[in-house]
Amino acid sequence: VVTESVQAGDSNPNEVRIAFDGDAVLFSDEAERVYQAEGLAAFQQHETDKAAQPLPDGPFKPLLAALHRLQSAGEAGGTGMRIRTALVTARSAPAHERAIRTLMDWNIAVDEAMFLGGLPKGEFLREFEPDFFFDDQTGHVTSAARHVPAGHV
């Protein structure tokens, strides 16, 4: 669901920028369910215990994988259009490790990774200037939509 948002900026005319939340977007909602049911301390312990185990795929992993392939092809072919991707997540240490290891396991690189520790995402997204941001939580989408085009997954 696309939220009423500001229009994408035009300060990066030769780039397409897409930003994603992590849990329940790029990754499954496994860790998010732990957080919702048992709280932050349990979530952090769960993620620390499973740091070496990649997170299962989320619904937008195929889109990120496709963007990564396009990035790689663009770099090899020298096309004029660039693609930049970002992970913008409320995770922080120690839970960031599992997200990083998951992307490495998938052999997918993102250009930016922002681990915000629960801070509002909108201001950080304003600086990255994505053409679109995807998140599963209404509050994060609303915060982002004040600054960038955003949609609810």
JSON list of N, CA and C in Angstrom, two decimals, residues 43-81:
[
{"chain": "A", "resi": 43, "resn": "PHE", "atom": "N", "xyz": [14.30, -10.32, 22.20]},
{"chain": "A", "resi": 43, "resn": "PHE", "atom": "CA", "xyz": [14.67, -10.16, 20.79]},
{"chain": "A", "resi": 43, "resn": "PHE", "atom": "C", "xyz": [16.19, -10.11, 20.65]},
{"chain": "A", "resi": 44, "resn": "GLN", "atom": "N", "xyz": [16.85, -9.28, 21.46]},
{"chain": "A", "resi": 44, "resn": "GLN", "atom": "CA", "xyz": [18.30, -9.16, 21.36]},
{"chain": "A", "resi": 44, "resn": "GLN", "atom": "C", "xyz": [19.00, -10.47, 21.69]},
{"chain": "A", "resi": 45, "resn": "GLN", "atom": "N", "xyz": [18.50, -11.19, 22.70]},
{"chain": "A", "resi": 45, "resn": "GLN", "atom": "CA", "xyz": [19.09, -12.49, 23.03]},
{"chain": "A", "resi": 45, "resn": "GLN", "atom": "C", "xyz": [18.89, -13.49, 21.90]},
{"chain": "A", "resi": 46, "resn": "HIS", "atom": "N", "xyz": [17.69, -13.51, 21.33]},
{"chain": "A", "resi": 46, "resn": "HIS", "atom": "CA", "xyz": [17.37, -14.39, 20.21]},
{"chain": "A", "resi": 46, "resn": "HIS", "atom": "C", "xyz": [18.32, -14.12, 19.04]},
{"chain": "A", "resi": 47, "resn": "GLU", "atom": "N", "xyz": [18.51, -12.87, 18.71]},
{"chain": "A", "resi": 47, "resn": "GLU", "atom": "CA", "xyz": [19.37, -12.51, 17.59]},
{"chain": "A", "resi": 47, "resn": "GLU", "atom": "C", "xyz": [20.85, -12.78, 17.88]},
{"chain": "A", "resi": 48, "resn": "THR", "atom": "N", "xyz": [21.27, -12.59, 19.11]},
{"chain": "A", "resi": 48, "resn": "THR", "atom": "CA", "xyz": [22.65, -12.92, 19.50]},
{"chain": "A", "resi": 48, "resn": "THR", "atom": "C", "xyz": [22.87, -14.42, 19.39]},
{"chain": "A", "resi": 49, "resn": "ASP", "atom": "N", "xyz": [21.91, -15.21, 19.90]},
{"chain": "A", "resi": 49, "resn": "ASP", "atom": "CA", "xyz": [22.03, -16.67, 19.85]},
{"chain": "A", "resi": 49, "resn": "ASP", "atom": "C", "xyz": [22.06, -17.20, 18.42]},
{"chain": "A", "resi": 50, "resn": "LYS", "atom": "N", "xyz": [21.38, -16.51, 17.50]},
{"chain": "A", "resi": 50, "resn": "LYS", "atom": "CA", "xyz": [21.27, -16.98, 16.12]},
{"chain": "A", "resi": 50, "resn": "LYS", "atom": "C", "xyz": [22.07, -16.13, 15.15]},
{"chain": "A", "resi": 51, "resn": "ALA", "atom": "N", "xyz": [23.04, -15.38, 15.64]},
{"chain": "A", "resi": 51, "resn": "ALA", "atom": "CA", "xyz": [23.79, -14.44, 14.80]},
{"chain": "A", "resi": 51, "resn": "ALA", "atom": "C", "xyz": [24.41, -15.10, 13.57]},
{"chain": "A", "resi": 52, "resn": "ALA", "atom": "N", "xyz": [24.87, -16.33, 13.70]},
{"chain": "A", "resi": 52, "resn": "ALA", "atom": "CA", "xyz": [25.52, -17.02, 12.58]},
{"chain": "A", "resi": 52, "resn": "ALA", "atom": "C", "xyz": [24.51, -17.69, 11.64]},
{"chain": "A", "resi": 53, "resn": "GLN", "atom": "N", "xyz": [23.24, -17.71, 12.02]},
{"chain": "A", "resi": 53, "resn": "GLN", "atom": "CA", "xyz": [22.20, -18.36, 11.21]},
{"chain": "A", "resi": 53, "resn": "GLN", "atom": "C", "xyz": [21.49, -17.29, 10.38]},
{"chain": "A", "resi": 54, "resn": "PRO", "atom": "N", "xyz": [21.55, -17.39, 9.05]},
{"chain": "A", "resi": 54, "resn": "PRO", "atom": "CA", "xyz": [20.88, -16.38, 8.22]},
{"chain": "A", "resi": 54, "resn": "PRO", "atom": "C", "xyz": [19.38, -16.33, 8.51]},
{"chain": "A", "resi": 55, "resn": "LEU", "atom": "N", "xyz": [18.84, -15.13, 8.44]},
{"chain": "A", "resi": 55, "resn": "LEU", "atom": "CA", "xyz": [17.40, -14.96, 8.56]},
{"chain": "A", "resi": 55, "resn": "LEU", "atom": "C", "xyz": [16.71, -15.55, 7.33]},
{"chain": "A", "resi": 56, "resn": "PRO", "atom": "N", "xyz": [15.52, -16.11, 7.49]},
{"chain": "A", "resi": 56, "resn": "PRO", "atom": "CA", "xyz": [14.78, -16.56, 6.32]},
{"chain": "A", "resi": 56, "resn": "PRO", "atom": "C", "xyz": [14.39, -15.36, 5.45]},
{"chain": "A", "resi": 57, "resn": "ASP", "atom": "N", "xyz": [14.12, -15.66, 4.18]},
{"chain": "A", "resi": 57, "resn": "ASP", "atom": "CA", "xyz": [13.74, -14.63, 3.22]},
{"chain": "A", "resi": 57, "resn": "ASP", "atom": "C", "xyz": [12.43, -13.95, 3.60]},
{"chain": "A", "resi": 58, "resn": "GLY", "atom": "N", "xyz": [12.36, -12.66, 3.35]},
{"chain": "A", "resi": 58, "resn": "GLY", "atom": "CA", "xyz": [11.13, -11.90, 3.48]},
{"chain": "A", "resi": 58, "resn": "GLY", "atom": "C", "xyz": [10.52, -11.67, 2.11]},
{"chain": "A", "resi": 59, "resn": "PRO", "atom": "N", "xyz": [9.37, -11.02, 2.06]},
{"chain": "A", "resi": 59, "resn": "PRO", "atom": "CA", "xyz": [8.66, -10.86, 0.78]},
{"chain": "A", "resi": 59, "resn": "PRO", "atom": "C", "xyz": [9.38, -10.00, -0.25]},
{"chain": "A", "resi": 60, "resn": "PHE", "atom": "N", "xyz": [10.29, -9.10, 0.18]},
{"chain": "A", "resi": 60, "resn": "PHE", "atom": "CA", "xyz": [10.95, -8.21, -0.78]},
{"chain": "A", "resi": 60, "resn": "PHE", "atom": "C", "xyz": [12.39, -8.61, -1.07]},
{"chain": "A", "resi": 61, "resn": "LYS", "atom": "N", "xyz": [12.82, -9.76, -0.56]},
{"chain": "A", "resi": 61, "resn": "LYS", "atom": "CA", "xyz": [14.16, -10.25, -0.90]},
{"chain": "A", "resi": 61, "resn": "LYS", "atom": "C", "xyz": [14.32, -10.41, -2.40]},
{"chain": "A", "resi": 62, "resn": "PRO", "atom": "N", "xyz": [13.34, -10.98, -3.14]},
{"chain": "A", "resi": 62, "resn": "PRO", "atom": "CA", "xyz": [13.52, -11.10, -4.60]},
{"chain": "A", "resi": 62, "resn": "PRO", "atom": "C", "xyz": [13.71, -9.75, -5.29]},
{"chain": "A", "resi": 63, "resn": "LEU", "atom": "N", "xyz": [13.04, -8.70, -4.82]},
{"chain": "A", "resi": 63, "resn": "LEU", "atom": "CA", "xyz": [13.23, -7.38, -5.42]},
{"chain": "A", "resi": 63, "resn": "LEU", "atom": "C", "xyz": [14.65, -6.88, -5.16]},
{"chain": "A", "resi": 64, "resn": "LEU", "atom": "N", "xyz": [15.14, -7.02, -3.93]},
{"chain": "A", "resi": 64, "resn": "LEU", "atom": "CA", "xyz": [16.51, -6.60, -3.62]},
{"chain": "A", "resi": 64, "resn": "LEU", "atom": "C", "xyz": [17.51, -7.40, -4.46]},
{"chain": "A", "resi": 65, "resn": "ALA", "atom": "N", "xyz": [17.28, -8.71, -4.61]},
{"chain": "A", "resi": 65, "resn": "ALA", "atom": "CA", "xyz": [18.17, -9.54, -5.41]},
{"chain": "A", "resi": 65, "resn": "ALA", "atom": "C", "xyz": [18.17, -9.07, -6.87]},
{"chain": "A", "resi": 66, "resn": "ALA", "atom": "N", "xyz": [17.01, -8.74, -7.40]},
{"chain": "A", "resi": 66, "resn": "ALA", "atom": "CA", "xyz": [16.92, -8.25, -8.78]},
{"chain": "A", "resi": 66, "resn": "ALA", "atom": "C", "xyz": [17.65, -6.92, -8.94]},
{"chain": "A", "resi": 67, "resn": "LEU", "atom": "N", "xyz": [17.48, -6.02, -7.96]},
{"chain": "A", "resi": 67, "resn": "LEU", "atom": "CA", "xyz": [18.18, -4.73, -8.01]},
{"chain": "A", "resi": 67, "resn": "LEU", "atom": "C", "xyz": [19.69, -4.94, -7.95]},
{"chain": "A", "resi": 68, "resn": "HIS", "atom": "N", "xyz": [20.12, -5.89, -7.14]},
{"chain": "A", "resi": 68, "resn": "HIS", "atom": "CA", "xyz": [21.55, -6.19, -7.04]},
{"chain": "A", "resi": 68, "resn": "HIS", "atom": "C", "xyz": [22.10, -6.70, -8.38]},
{"chain": "A", "resi": 69, "resn": "ARG", "atom": "N", "xyz": [21.33, -7.56, -9.05]},
{"chain": "A", "resi": 69, "resn": "ARG", "atom": "CA", "xyz": [21.76, -8.06, -10.37]},
{"chain": "A", "resi": 69, "resn": "ARG", "atom": "C", "xyz": [21.85, -6.90, -11.37]},
{"chain": "A", "resi": 70, "resn": "LEU", "atom": "N", "xyz": [20.86, -6.00, -11.33]},
{"chain": "A", "resi": 70, "resn": "LEU", "atom": "CA", "xyz": [20.89, -4.84, -12.23]},
{"chain": "A", "resi": 70, "resn": "LEU", "atom": "C", "xyz": [22.08, -3.94, -11.93]},
{"chain": "A", "resi": 71, "resn": "GLN", "atom": "N", "xyz": [22.38, -3.76, -10.64]},
{"chain": "A", "resi": 71, "resn": "GLN", "atom": "CA", "xyz": [23.56, -2.96, -10.27]},
{"chain": "A", "resi": 71, "resn": "GLN", "atom": "C", "xyz": [24.82, -3.57, -10.85]},
{"chain": "A", "resi": 72, "resn": "SER", "atom": "N", "xyz": [24.97, -4.87, -10.68]},
{"chain": "A", "resi": 72, "resn": "SER", "atom": "CA", "xyz": [26.15, -5.56, -11.17]},
{"chain": "A", "resi": 72, "resn": "SER", "atom": "C", "xyz": [26.26, -5.47, -12.68]},
{"chain": "A", "resi": 73, "resn": "ALA", "atom": "N", "xyz": [25.16, -5.64, -13.38]},
{"chain": "A", "resi": 73, "resn": "ALA", "atom": "CA", "xyz": [25.15, -5.54, -14.84]},
{"chain": "A", "resi": 73, "resn": "ALA", "atom": "C", "xyz": [25.47, -4.11, -15.29]},
{"chain": "A", "resi": 74, "resn": "GLY", "atom": "N", "xyz": [24.94, -3.13, -14.57]},
{"chain": "A", "resi": 74, "resn": "GLY", "atom": "CA", "xyz": [25.20, -1.73, -14.91]},
{"chain": "A", "resi": 74, "resn": "GLY", "atom": "C", "xyz": [26.64, -1.35, -14.74]},
{"chain": "A", "resi": 75, "resn": "GLU", "atom": "N", "xyz": [27.27, -1.86, -13.67]},
{"chain": "A", "resi": 75, "resn": "GLU", "atom": "CA", "xyz": [28.69, -1.58, -13.45]},
{"chain": "A", "resi": 75, "resn": "GLU", "atom": "C", "xyz": [29.54, -2.20, -14.54]},
{"chain": "A", "resi": 76, "resn": "ALA", "atom": "N", "xyz": [29.18, -3.41, -14.96]},
{"chain": "A", "resi": 76, "resn": "ALA", "atom": "CA", "xyz": [29.95, -4.10, -16.00]},
{"chain": "A", "resi": 76, "resn": "ALA", "atom": "C", "xyz": [29.75, -3.44, -17.36]},
{"chain": "A", "resi": 77, "resn": "GLY", "atom": "N", "xyz": [28.53, -2.96, -17.62]},
{"chain": "A", "resi": 77, "resn": "GLY", "atom": "CA", "xyz": [28.23, -2.38, -18.93]},
{"chain": "A", "resi": 77, "resn": "GLY", "atom": "C", "xyz": [28.46, -0.90, -19.03]},
{"chain": "A", "resi": 78, "resn": "GLY", "atom": "N", "xyz": [28.66, -0.23, -17.90]},
{"chain": "A", "resi": 78, "resn": "GLY", "atom": "CA", "xyz": [28.92, 1.20, -17.92]},
{"chain": "A", "resi": 78, "resn": "GLY", "atom": "C", "xyz": [27.73, 2.05, -18.33]},
{"chain": "A", "resi": 79, "resn": "THR", "atom": "N", "xyz": [26.51, 1.61, -18.01]},
{"chain": "A", "resi": 79, "resn": "THR", "atom": "CA", "xyz": [25.32, 2.40, -18.36]},
{"chain": "A", "resi": 79, "resn": "THR", "atom": "C", "xyz": [25.30, 3.69, -17.55]},
{"chain": "A", "resi": 80, "resn": "GLY", "atom": "N", "xyz": [24.53, 4.66, -18.00]},
{"chain": "A", "resi": 80, "resn": "GLY", "atom": "CA", "xyz": [24.46, 5.94, -17.33]},
{"chain": "A", "resi": 80, "resn": "GLY", "atom": "C", "xyz": [23.60, 5.94, -16.08]},
{"chain": "A", "resi": 81, "resn": "MET", "atom": "N", "xyz": [22.71, 4.97, -15.91]},
{"chain": "A", "resi": 81, "resn": "MET", "atom": "CA", "xyz": [21.80, 4.93, -14.76]},
{"chain": "A", "resi": 81, "resn": "MET", "atom": "C", "xyz": [22.40, 4.04, -13.67]}
]
